[in-house]
């Protein structure tokens, strides 16, 4: 069962109202969420025969399907319980408990329809009866003969009035006949037999061609034809009659041990031998396909049409393949929404994304399709995908155009504002206008994700601005002619002004030269005066030096003379002393 969809309790799948059968949307939602293969086990039989108890045990619960304790039938219509298969991981066990047949309190007579739906939907049909296999139980199961009208496969003629079901054997469920409160001894001709042999003996037709024998054989032939795989289980009474009213609440130690063993064997067989619900061609039925089958059969029965096998497959193929197409389209839309950012830079980029998403969508369709004869739905899907691609291409063009046009308005707004402000209303303004245009074009080209309409939008935008460019050009030309005249006058004035300035400069230069000559003359006079003063000072210094030298020489001579005289005196003194002459004449 799909993760996150637990079923703690059964839900009504098909409600049996007084007017018609109706399907419960909640149950369909549960089936839609089951992606695993389903093993569908349904139970039919007279009301108040303990059907719901067996189904609760198959679900592994004591409570769930309503177990009545009165003579009134509790289950109305068909109730469903989806649980994980205990023996087959990755499979879902779908249990269908049907309303009891033969309820005298019912006003409507939908027993045949409920019985038919149980067979149509199940892979194993449990036929629950009381005590023994008698003619009444066989006659009740003879409702199958009415199903031959509902289930007939076209171009399959039968034998003895019974249609051949060999071509659709995989379509019909295995039959498990359960006998409740069995009281007989399994013995024939003094020999013990099995429950399966007891079932085969009960369904064996008699020899003969009388009308009475034919009436006896017809139900048995129908059962043999429609249910080639059959199994029989017998059950003792589960407890004392007074305790049966509380069967749901009784513990195992309060139930008959033989009965518990029989229930265990029955459950083990169902779990190990019940096959996946399949359709002809070994097509496994998932929860979503089972949901579609429920809708097809109920709608056919309510409308009074005969749900032949061929019509069933056509309706199922229509439903499944239409859903597969929608699932593929939804995947394609999701992938393109996630991967495509409009506008694309190139058409090839968009085509590459489309082809990748298209391949995934076709793979999903192939995985979920059902008997797509002549690839009708695959071709329909291809047509839808081609239409989707055309729509995306159109949207891509529109997105590219809108993006480029808005971008052009934004990028070139300074140019238009400049024209409005008169920036280019001057001689040479058109050249500036063209230069600015090229500059803004380069800026426009650098902007990313413009898409495939970039050049076309630019050409159209520039085409729309030709009048503005021409106006700038005309203004430029008019202002240029006037500017030339003004320029000539300006040049003449500037020439005259320049000549006057040149003369003034020459005059100033002559004045500066005369001033420079005077300055040089004065400097020469000053230098000459300085030189004269310097020479005079030098002469004076030299004379003073000479006089100083002469004075020094004279002084030196005097000093020398003095020393000479002094020395002479000393000599004389010395001479006198040496002659002892006291009289010294100085």
Coordinates of C-alpha atoms in Angstrom, one line a residue:
X1 CA 0.0 0.0 0.0
X2 CA 1.2 3.5 -0.7
X3 CA 3.1 5.0 2.2
X4 CA 1.2 7.4 4.3
X5 CA -2.3 6.0 3.5
X6 CA -3.1 3.6 6.4
X7 CA -6.6 2.3 6.8
X8 CA -7.3 1.6 10.5
X9 CA -10.9 0.7 9.7
X10 CA -12.9 -0.4 6.6
X11 CA -14.8 2.1 4.5
X12 CA -17.8 1.7 2.3
X13 CA -16.8 1.2 -1.3
X14 CA -20.2 0.7 -3.0
X15 CA -23.4 1.8 -1.2
X16 CA -26.6 -0.1 -2.0
X17 CA -29.4 2.4 -2.0
X18 CA -33.0 1.8 -2.9
X19 CA -32.5 3.4 -6.3
X20 CA -29.1 2.4 -7.5
X21 CA -25.5 1.6 -6.5
X22 CA -23.3 4.5 -5.7
X23 CA -19.5 4.7 -5.2
X24 CA -17.9 6.3 -2.2
X25 CA -15.4 9.0 -3.3
X26 CA -13.3 8.5 -0.1
X27 CA -12.8 4.9 -1.0
X28 CA -11.8 5.8 -4.6
X29 CA -9.3 8.3 -3.2
X30 CA -7.7 5.5 -1.1
X31 CA -7.5 3.2 -4.2
X32 CA -6.0 5.9 -6.3
X33 CA -3.1 6.2 -3.9
X34 CA -2.3 2.5 -4.1
X35 CA 0.4 2.0 -6.7
X36 CA 1.2 -1.6 -5.7
X37 CA -0.3 -4.7 -7.3
X38 CA -3.5 -5.7 -5.5
X39 CA -4.7 -9.1 -4.2
X40 CA -8.5 -8.7 -4.0
X41 CA -10.4 -11.1 -1.8
X42 CA -14.2 -10.7 -1.6
X43 CA -16.7 -12.7 0.3
X44 CA -20.4 -13.3 -0.6
X45 CA -23.2 -15.4 0.9
X46 CA -26.4 -15.3 2.9
X47 CA -26.7 -12.7 5.5
X48 CA -25.9 -13.7 9.1
X49 CA -23.4 -16.4 8.1
X50 CA -20.3 -14.9 9.7
X51 CA -18.7 -13.5 6.6
X52 CA -17.4 -10.3 8.3
X53 CA -15.7 -12.4 11.1
X54 CA -13.6 -14.2 8.5
X55 CA -12.7 -10.9 6.7
X56 CA -11.6 -9.4 10.0
X57 CA -9.3 -12.3 10.6
X58 CA -7.8 -11.9 7.1
X59 CA -7.1 -8.2 8.1
X60 CA -5.4 -9.4 11.2
X61 CA -8.0 -7.7 13.4
X62 CA -10.7 -8.8 15.8
X63 CA -12.9 -5.8 14.9
X64 CA -13.4 -3.9 11.7
X65 CA -16.1 -5.2 9.4
X66 CA -19.4 -5.1 11.2
X67 CA -20.3 -8.5 12.8
X68 CA -24.0 -8.5 13.6
X69 CA -25.5 -10.4 16.5
X70 CA -29.1 -10.2 15.4
X71 CA -31.2 -11.5 12.5
X72 CA -30.8 -8.1 10.8
X73 CA -28.1 -7.8 8.1
X74 CA -25.4 -5.2 9.1
X75 CA -23.3 -4.9 5.9
X76 CA -25.0 -2.8 3.2
X77 CA -23.4 -2.7 -0.2
X78 CA -19.7 -3.5 -0.3
X79 CA -17.2 -2.5 2.3
X80 CA -13.4 -2.3 1.6
X81 CA -10.3 -2.7 3.8
X82 CA -6.9 -2.2 2.3
X83 CA -4.0 -3.7 4.3
X84 CA -0.3 -4.6 3.5
X85 CA -0.2 -8.2 2.3
X86 CA 1.3 -10.3 5.1
X87 CA 3.1 -12.7 2.7
X88 CA 3.9 -10.6 -0.3
X89 CA 6.0 -7.4 0.4
X90 CA 5.1 -4.6 -2.0
X91 CA 1.6 -5.9 -2.5
X92 CA -1.7 -4.7 -1.1
X93 CA -4.4 -7.0 0.2
X94 CA -7.9 -5.6 -0.6
X95 CA -10.7 -7.2 1.4
X96 CA -14.3 -6.7 0.2
X97 CA -17.1 -7.6 2.5
X98 CA -20.5 -7.8 0.7
X99 CA -23.9 -7.3 2.0
X100 CA -25.7 -10.5 3.0
X101 CA -27.8 -12.1 0.2
X102 CA -31.4 -12.9 0.8
X103 CA -32.2 -10.3 3.5
X104 CA -36.0 -10.4 3.8
X105 CA -36.0 -6.8 5.2
X106 CA -34.5 -5.3 2.0
X107 CA -37.0 -3.7 -0.3
X108 CA -34.5 -3.5 -3.3
X109 CA -33.4 -6.5 -5.2
X110 CA -29.7 -5.8 -5.9
X111 CA -28.4 -9.1 -4.7
X112 CA -27.4 -10.1 -8.2
X113 CA -25.6 -6.8 -8.8
X114 CA -23.6 -7.1 -5.5
X115 CA -22.8 -10.7 -6.4
X116 CA -21.7 -9.7 -9.9
X117 CA -19.5 -6.9 -8.6
X118 CA -17.8 -9.2 -6.1
X119 CA -16.8 -11.6 -8.9
X120 CA -15.8 -8.8 -11.3
X121 CA -13.5 -7.1 -8.7
X122 CA -11.9 -10.0 -6.9
X123 CA -9.0 -12.4 -7.6
X124 CA -10.4 -14.8 -4.9
X125 CA -14.1 -15.2 -4.2
X126 CA -15.1 -16.6 -0.8
X127 CA -18.6 -18.1 -1.0
X128 CA -19.7 -18.5 2.6
X129 CA -22.7 -20.8 3.4
X130 CA -24.0 -22.7 6.4
X131 CA -23.8 -26.3 7.4
X132 CA -23.5 -28.1 4.1
X133 CA -23.5 -27.8 0.3
X134 CA -27.1 -28.2 -0.6
X135 CA -29.2 -27.4 -3.6
X136 CA -30.2 -24.0 -2.1
X137 CA -26.6 -23.0 -1.8
X138 CA -25.9 -24.1 -5.3
X139 CA -28.9 -22.3 -6.6
X140 CA -27.8 -19.2 -4.8
X141 CA -24.4 -19.5 -6.5
X142 CA -26.3 -20.0 -9.7
X143 CA -26.5 -16.3 -9.9
X144 CA -23.4 -16.8 -11.9
X145 CA -25.6 -17.9 -14.8
X146 CA -27.0 -14.4 -14.8
X147 CA -23.5 -13.1 -14.9
X148 CA -23.0 -14.8 -18.2
X149 CA -25.2 -12.0 -19.7
X150 CA -23.2 -9.4 -17.8
X151 CA -19.8 -10.8 -18.4
X152 CA -20.2 -12.5 -21.8
X153 CA -17.2 -12.3 -24.0
X154 CA -18.2 -11.6 -27.6
X155 CA -17.6 -14.3 -30.2
X156 CA -17.2 -17.0 -27.5
X157 CA -20.1 -19.5 -28.1
X158 CA -20.8 -21.8 -25.2
X159 CA -22.0 -25.4 -24.7
X160 CA -25.4 -26.4 -23.5
X161 CA -26.4 -22.7 -23.1
X162 CA -23.4 -21.8 -21.0
X163 CA -20.9 -19.5 -22.6
X164 CA -17.3 -20.6 -22.7
X165 CA -15.1 -18.7 -20.3
X166 CA -11.8 -20.3 -21.4
X167 CA -10.6 -17.2 -23.2
X168 CA -11.1 -15.1 -20.1
X169 CA -10.1 -17.6 -17.4
X170 CA -7.6 -15.2 -15.9
X171 CA -10.3 -12.6 -15.6
X172 CA -12.4 -14.7 -13.2
X173 CA -11.5 -15.3 -9.5
X174 CA -10.6 -18.5 -7.7
X175 CA -13.5 -19.9 -5.7
X176 CA -13.1 -20.7 -2.0
X177 CA -16.3 -22.3 -0.6
X178 CA -16.5 -22.0 3.2
X179 CA -19.0 -24.1 5.1
X180 CA -19.9 -22.7 8.6
X181 CA -21.1 -24.8 11.5
X182 CA -20.4 -27.9 9.5
X183 CA -22.1 -31.0 11.1
X184 CA -21.7 -33.8 8.5
X185 CA -19.0 -36.5 8.4
X186 CA -16.8 -36.2 5.4
X187 CA -17.4 -39.7 4.2
X188 CA -18.8 -41.3 1.0
X189 CA -19.4 -45.0 0.4
X190 CA -17.7 -45.7 3.7
X191 CA -14.5 -43.9 2.7
X192 CA -13.2 -40.6 4.3
X193 CA -12.9 -37.8 1.8
X194 CA -11.4 -34.3 2.0
X195 CA -13.4 -31.0 2.0
X196 CA -12.2 -30.4 -1.6
X197 CA -13.5 -33.8 -2.7
X198 CA -16.8 -33.1 -1.0
X199 CA -17.1 -29.9 -3.0
X200 CA -16.2 -31.6 -6.3
X201 CA -18.8 -34.4 -5.6
X202 CA -21.4 -31.7 -4.8
X203 CA -20.8 -29.9 -8.1
X204 CA -20.5 -33.0 -10.3
X205 CA -23.3 -33.0 -13.0
X206 CA -25.6 -36.0 -13.5
X207 CA -25.8 -38.0 -16.7
X208 CA -29.0 -37.7 -18.7
X209 CA -30.9 -35.3 -21.0
X210 CA -34.1 -34.8 -19.2
X211 CA -35.3 -31.3 -18.4
X212 CA -35.0 -32.0 -14.7
X213 CA -31.4 -33.2 -15.1
X214 CA -30.5 -30.2 -17.3
X215 CA -31.9 -27.9 -14.6
X216 CA -29.8 -29.8 -12.1
X217 CA -26.7 -29.6 -14.2
X218 CA -26.9 -26.1 -15.4
X219 CA -25.8 -24.3 -12.2
X220 CA -23.0 -26.9 -11.7
X221 CA -21.8 -26.4 -15.3
X222 CA -21.7 -22.7 -14.8
X223 CA -19.7 -23.0 -11.6
X224 CA -17.3 -25.4 -13.2
X225 CA -16.8 -23.1 -16.2
X226 CA -16.4 -19.9 -14.4
X227 CA -14.4 -21.2 -11.4
X228 CA -11.8 -23.7 -12.7
X229 CA -9.8 -23.3 -9.4
X230 CA -11.9 -24.2 -6.4
X231 CA -11.1 -24.8 -2.7
X232 CA -13.3 -25.8 0.2
X233 CA -13.0 -25.2 3.9
X234 CA -15.2 -26.4 6.7
X235 CA -15.6 -24.7 10.1
X236 CA -17.0 -26.0 13.3
X237 CA -19.1 -23.7 15.5
X238 CA -16.8 -21.2 17.0
X239 CA -18.4 -21.2 20.5
X240 CA -21.5 -22.0 22.4
X241 CA -24.5 -20.6 20.8
X242 CA -25.1 -18.1 23.6
X243 CA -21.6 -16.6 23.2
X244 CA -21.9 -16.0 19.5
X245 CA -23.5 -12.6 20.0
X246 CA -20.1 -11.5 21.5
X247 CA -17.9 -13.1 18.9
X248 CA -15.9 -9.9 18.3
X249 CA -15.0 -9.6 22.0
X250 CA -14.3 -13.3 22.8
X251 CA -10.6 -14.3 23.4
X252 CA -9.1 -17.2 21.6
X253 CA -9.2 -19.3 24.8
X254 CA -13.0 -18.8 24.8
X255 CA -13.3 -20.2 21.2
X256 CA -13.3 -23.7 20.0
X257 CA -9.8 -24.9 19.3
X258 CA -10.8 -26.8 16.2
X259 CA -12.5 -23.7 14.9
X260 CA -9.4 -21.6 15.6
X261 CA -7.2 -24.1 13.7
X262 CA -9.7 -24.1 10.8
X263 CA -9.6 -20.3 10.6
X264 CA -5.8 -20.4 10.7
X265 CA -5.7 -22.9 7.8
X266 CA -8.2 -20.8 5.8
X267 CA -6.2 -17.6 6.4
X268 CA -2.9 -19.3 5.5
X269 CA -4.4 -20.6 2.2
X270 CA -5.8 -17.2 1.3
X271 CA -2.5 -15.5 2.0
X272 CA -0.4 -18.0 0.1
X273 CA -2.7 -18.9 -2.8
X274 CA -4.7 -15.8 -3.6
X275 CA -3.2 -14.3 -6.8
X276 CA -2.8 -10.7 -7.9
X277 CA -5.9 -9.4 -9.5
X278 CA -5.2 -9.6 -13.3
X279 CA -6.9 -8.8 -16.5
X280 CA -6.6 -10.9 -19.7
X281 CA -3.1 -10.5 -21.0
X282 CA -1.7 -10.9 -17.5
X283 CA -2.2 -7.2 -16.8
X284 CA -1.8 -6.6 -13.1
X285 CA -4.4 -4.5 -11.4
X286 CA -3.1 -1.8 -9.1
X287 CA -5.2 0.3 -6.7
X288 CA -5.8 3.0 -9.3
X289 CA -6.9 0.4 -11.9
X290 CA -9.2 -1.2 -9.4
X291 CA -10.7 2.2 -8.8
X292 CA -11.3 2.5 -12.6
X293 CA -12.9 -1.0 -12.7
X294 CA -15.2 -0.1 -9.9
X295 CA -16.4 3.0 -11.7
X296 CA -16.8 1.2 -15.0
X297 CA -18.8 -1.7 -13.6
X298 CA -21.0 0.4 -11.3
X299 CA -21.8 2.9 -14.1
X300 CA -22.6 0.1 -16.5
X301 CA -24.9 -1.7 -14.0
X302 CA -26.7 1.6 -13.1
X303 CA -27.2 2.5 -16.7
X304 CA -28.6 -1.0 -17.5
X305 CA -25.9 -1.7 -20.1
X306 CA -24.2 -5.1 -20.1
X307 CA -20.6 -4.8 -19.1
X308 CA -19.2 -7.2 -21.6
X309 CA -15.6 -8.0 -21.3
X310 CA -14.8 -6.2 -24.5
X311 CA -16.6 -3.1 -23.4
X312 CA -14.9 -3.3 -20.0
X313 CA -11.5 -3.4 -21.6
X314 CA -12.4 -0.6 -23.9
X315 CA -13.7 1.5 -21.1
X316 CA -10.7 0.6 -18.9
X317 CA -8.3 1.4 -21.7
X318 CA -10.1 4.7 -22.3
X319 CA -9.9 5.6 -18.6
X320 CA -6.4 4.3 -18.0
X321 CA -4.9 5.8 -21.2
X322 CA -6.7 9.1 -20.8
X323 CA -5.3 9.2 -17.2
X324 CA -1.8 8.2 -18.6
X325 CA -2.0 11.0 -21.1
X326 CA -2.9 13.5 -18.5
X327 CA -0.2 12.2 -16.2
X328 CA 2.3 12.5 -19.0
X329 CA 1.1 16.0 -19.9
X330 CA 1.2 17.0 -16.2
X331 CA 4.8 15.8 -16.0
X332 CA 5.7 17.6 -19.2
X333 CA 4.2 20.8 -17.8
X334 CA 6.0 20.4 -14.5
X335 CA 9.4 19.8 -16.2
X336 CA 9.0 22.7 -18.6
X337 CA 7.9 25.0 -15.8
X338 CA 10.9 24.0 -13.7
X339 CA 13.5 24.0 -16.5
X340 CA 12.4 26.7 -18.9
X341 CA 13.0 30.3 -18.0
X342 CA 11.3 32.5 -20.6
X343 CA 12.6 33.9 -22.8
X344 CA 15.3 31.5 -23.9
X345 CA 18.4 32.8 -25.5
X346 CA 17.9 30.6 -28.6
X347 CA 15.2 28.5 -30.1
X348 CA 17.6 25.5 -30.0
X349 CA 17.8 25.8 -26.2
X350 CA 14.0 25.7 -26.0
X351 CA 13.8 22.8 -28.4
X352 CA 16.4 20.8 -26.4
X353 CA 14.4 21.2 -23.2
X354 CA 11.2 20.3 -25.0
X355 CA 12.6 17.1 -26.4
X356 CA 14.0 16.0 -23.1
X357 CA 10.7 16.7 -21.3
X358 CA 8.8 15.0 -24.2
X359 CA 10.9 11.9 -23.9
X360 CA 10.2 11.7 -20.1
X361 CA 6.4 12.3 -20.7
X362 CA 6.3 9.5 -23.3
X363 CA 8.1 7.1 -20.9
X364 CA 5.6 7.9 -18.2
X365 CA 2.7 7.3 -20.6
X366 CA 4.2 4.0 -21.7
X367 CA 4.6 3.0 -18.1
X368 CA 1.0 3.9 -17.2
X369 CA -0.8 3.1 -20.5
X370 CA -3.1 0.1 -20.9
X371 CA -3.7 -1.7 -24.2
X372 CA -3.1 1.4 -26.4
X373 CA -4.3 -0.3 -29.6
X374 CA -2.9 1.3 -32.7
X375 CA -1.1 3.8 -30.5
X376 CA -4.1 5.9 -30.5
X377 CA -3.5 7.6 -27.2
X378 CA 0.2 7.8 -27.8
X379 CA -0.5 9.7 -31.0
X380 CA -2.9 11.9 -29.1
X381 CA -0.2 12.5 -26.5
X382 CA 2.2 13.5 -29.3
X383 CA -0.3 15.9 -30.8
X384 CA -0.9 17.4 -27.3
X385 CA 2.8 17.7 -26.7
X386 CA 3.4 19.3 -30.1
X387 CA 0.6 21.8 -29.3
X388 CA 2.2 22.5 -25.9
X389 CA 5.5 23.1 -27.6
X390 CA 3.9 25.5 -30.1
X391 CA 2.2 27.4 -27.2
X392 CA 5.6 27.6 -25.4
X393 CA 7.3 28.8 -28.5
X394 CA 4.6 31.5 -28.9
X395 CA 5.0 32.4 -25.2
X396 CA 8.7 32.5 -25.7
X397 CA 8.4 34.9 -28.5
X398 CA 6.0 37.1 -26.5
X399 CA 8.2 37.0 -23.4
X400 CA 11.3 37.8 -25.5
X401 CA 9.5 40.7 -27.2
X402 CA 8.1 42.1 -23.9
X403 CA 11.5 41.7 -22.2
X404 CA 13.4 43.4 -25.1
X405 CA 10.9 46.2 -25.5
X406 CA 10.9 47.1 -21.8
X407 CA 14.7 46.9 -21.8
X408 CA 15.0 49.2 -24.8
X409 CA 12.7 51.7 -23.2
X410 CA 15.0 51.6 -20.1
X411 CA 18.3 51.6 -21.9
X412 CA 17.5 54.3 -24.4
X413 CA 15.7 56.6 -21.9
X414 CA 18.8 58.8 -21.4
X415 CA 19.0 59.4 -25.1
X416 CA 15.3 60.5 -25.3
X417 CA 15.8 62.7 -22.2
X418 CA 18.8 64.3 -23.7
X419 CA 16.8 65.2 -26.8
X420 CA 14.0 66.6 -24.7
X421 CA 16.5 68.7 -22.7
X422 CA 18.1 70.0 -25.9
X423 CA 21.5 68.4 -25.3
X424 CA 21.9 67.6 -28.9
X425 CA 20.5 70.9 -30.2
X426 CA 23.8 72.3 -31.3
X427 CA 26.2 72.1 -34.2
X428 CA 27.6 68.6 -34.3
X429 CA 24.7 67.4 -32.1
X430 CA 23.7 64.7 -34.5
X431 CA 27.2 63.2 -34.3
X432 CA 26.9 63.2 -30.6
X433 CA 23.4 61.6 -30.9
X434 CA 24.7 58.8 -33.2
X435 CA 27.7 58.2 -30.8
X436 CA 25.3 58.0 -27.8
X437 CA 23.0 55.7 -29.8
X438 CA 25.9 53.3 -30.5
X439 CA 27.0 53.4 -26.9
X440 CA 23.4 52.5 -25.7
X441 CA 23.2 49.7 -28.4
X442 CA 26.3 48.2 -26.9
X443 CA 24.8 48.4 -23.5
X444 CA 21.6 46.7 -24.8
X445 CA 23.6 43.9 -26.3
X446 CA 25.3 43.2 -23.0
X447 CA 22.0 42.7 -21.2
X448 CA 21.3 38.9 -20.7
X449 CA 18.2 36.8 -21.4
X450 CA 16.7 39.0 -24.2
X451 CA 15.7 35.9 -26.2
X452 CA 15.3 35.4 -29.9
X453 CA 13.5 38.7 -30.5
X454 CA 16.4 40.9 -29.5
X455 CA 17.5 42.0 -33.0
X456 CA 14.0 42.5 -34.3
X457 CA 12.9 44.5 -31.3
X458 CA 16.0 46.7 -31.6
X459 CA 15.4 47.4 -35.3
X460 CA 11.8 48.3 -34.7
X461 CA 12.7 50.5 -31.8
X462 CA 15.4 52.4 -33.8
X463 CA 12.9 52.6 -36.7
X464 CA 10.4 54.2 -34.4
X465 CA 13.1 56.8 -33.3
X466 CA 14.1 57.8 -36.9
X467 CA 12.0 61.0 -36.7
X468 CA 13.8 62.0 -33.6
X469 CA 17.1 61.3 -35.2
X470 CA 16.1 63.4 -38.3
X471 CA 15.0 66.3 -36.1
X472 CA 18.4 66.3 -34.4
X473 CA 20.1 66.2 -37.8
X474 CA 18.1 69.1 -39.2
X475 CA 18.7 71.2 -36.1
X476 CA 22.4 70.3 -36.3
X477 CA 22.6 71.5 -40.0
X478 CA 20.7 74.7 -39.3
X479 CA 22.8 75.5 -36.3
X480 CA 26.0 74.6 -38.1
X481 CA 25.4 77.1 -41.0
X482 CA 24.8 79.9 -38.5
X483 CA 27.7 78.8 -36.5
X484 CA 30.0 79.1 -39.5
X485 CA 29.1 82.8 -39.9
X486 CA 29.5 83.4 -36.3
X487 CA 32.8 81.5 -36.4
X488 CA 34.1 83.7 -39.3
X489 CA 33.2 86.9 -37.4
X490 CA 34.7 85.4 -34.3
X491 CA 37.9 84.5 -36.2
X492 CA 38.2 88.0 -37.6
X493 CA 37.6 89.6 -34.2
X494 CA 40.0 87.3 -32.6
X495 CA 42.6 88.1 -35.4
X496 CA 42.2 91.8 -34.8
X497 CA 42.4 91.3 -31.1
X498 CA 45.4 89.1 -31.5
X499 CA 47.1 91.7 -33.7
X500 CA 46.5 94.4 -31.1
X501 CA 47.7 92.1 -28.4
X502 CA 50.8 91.4 -30.5
X503 CA 51.5 95.2 -30.9
X504 CA 51.0 95.7 -27.2
X505 CA 53.4 92.9 -26.5
X506 CA 56.0 94.4 -28.9
X507 CA 55.6 97.7 -27.2
X508 CA 55.9 96.2 -23.8
X509 CA 58.9 94.2 -25.0
X510 CA 60.6 97.5 -26.4
X511 CA 59.8 99.2 -23.1
X512 CA 61.3 96.3 -21.2
X513 CA 64.4 96.4 -23.4
X514 CA 64.8 100.2 -22.8
X515 CA 64.3 99.7 -19.2
X516 CA 66.8 96.9 -19.2
X517 CA 69.4 99.0 -21.0
X518 CA 69.0 101.8 -18.4
X519 CA 69.2 99.3 -15.7
X520 CA 72.4 97.9 -17.2
X521 CA 73.8 101.4 -17.6
X522 CA 73.1 102.3 -14.1
X523 CA 74.5 99.0 -12.9
X524 CA 77.6 99.7 -14.9
X525 CA 78.0 103.1 -13.4
X526 CA 77.4 101.7 -10.0
X527 CA 79.9 98.9 -10.6
X528 CA 82.4 101.5 -11.8
X529 CA 81.9 103.5 -8.7
X530 CA 82.2 100.5 -6.6
X531 CA 85.3 99.5 -8.4
X532 CA 86.8 103.0 -7.9
X533 CA 85.9 103.0 -4.3
X534 CA 87.3 99.5 -4.0
X535 CA 90.6 100.6 -5.7
X536 CA 90.8 103.7 -3.5
X537 CA 90.2 101.6 -0.5
X538 CA 92.8 99.2 -1.6
X539 CA 95.3 102.0 -2.3
X540 CA 94.6 103.4 1.2
X541 CA 94.9 99.9 2.7
X542 CA 98.2 99.3 0.8
X543 CA 99.5 102.7 1.9
X544 CA 98.5 102.0 5.5
X545 CA 100.1 98.6 5.2
X546 CA 103.3 100.2 3.8
X547 CA 103.4 102.8 6.5
X548 CA 102.7 100.1 9.1
X549 CA 105.6 98.0 7.7
X550 CA 107.8 101.1 7.7
X551 CA 106.8 101.8 11.3
X552 CA 107.5 98.2 12.2
X553 CA 110.8 98.4 10.4
X554 CA 111.8 101.6 12.2
X555 CA 110.7 100.1 15.4
X556 CA 112.7 97.0 14.8
X557 CA 115.7 99.1 13.9
X558 CA 115.4 101.2 17.1
X559 CA 115.0 98.0 19.1
X560 CA 118.0 96.5 17.4
X561 CA 120.0 99.7 18.1
X562 CA 118.8 99.7 21.6
X563 CA 119.9 96.1 22.0
X564 CA 123.2 96.9 20.5
X565 CA 123.8 99.8 22.8
X566 CA 122.7 97.7 25.7
X567 CA 125.0 95.0 24.7
X568 CA 127.8 97.5 24.3
X569 CA 127.2 98.9 27.7
X570 CA 127.2 95.4 29.2
X571 CA 130.4 94.7 27.4
X572 CA 131.9 97.9 28.7
X573 CA 130.8 97.1 32.2
X574 CA 132.3 93.8 31.9
X575 CA 135.5 95.2 30.7
X576 CA 135.6 97.7 33.5
X577 CA 135.0 95.0 36.1
X578 CA 137.8 93.0 34.8
X579 CA 140.3 95.9 35.0
X580 CA 139.3 96.7 38.6
X581 CA 139.1 100.2 37.8
X582 CA 136.5 101.5 40.2
X583 CA 136.0 104.6 38.2
X584 CA 133.9 103.8 35.4
X585 CA 133.2 106.4 33.0
X586 CA 129.8 106.1 31.5

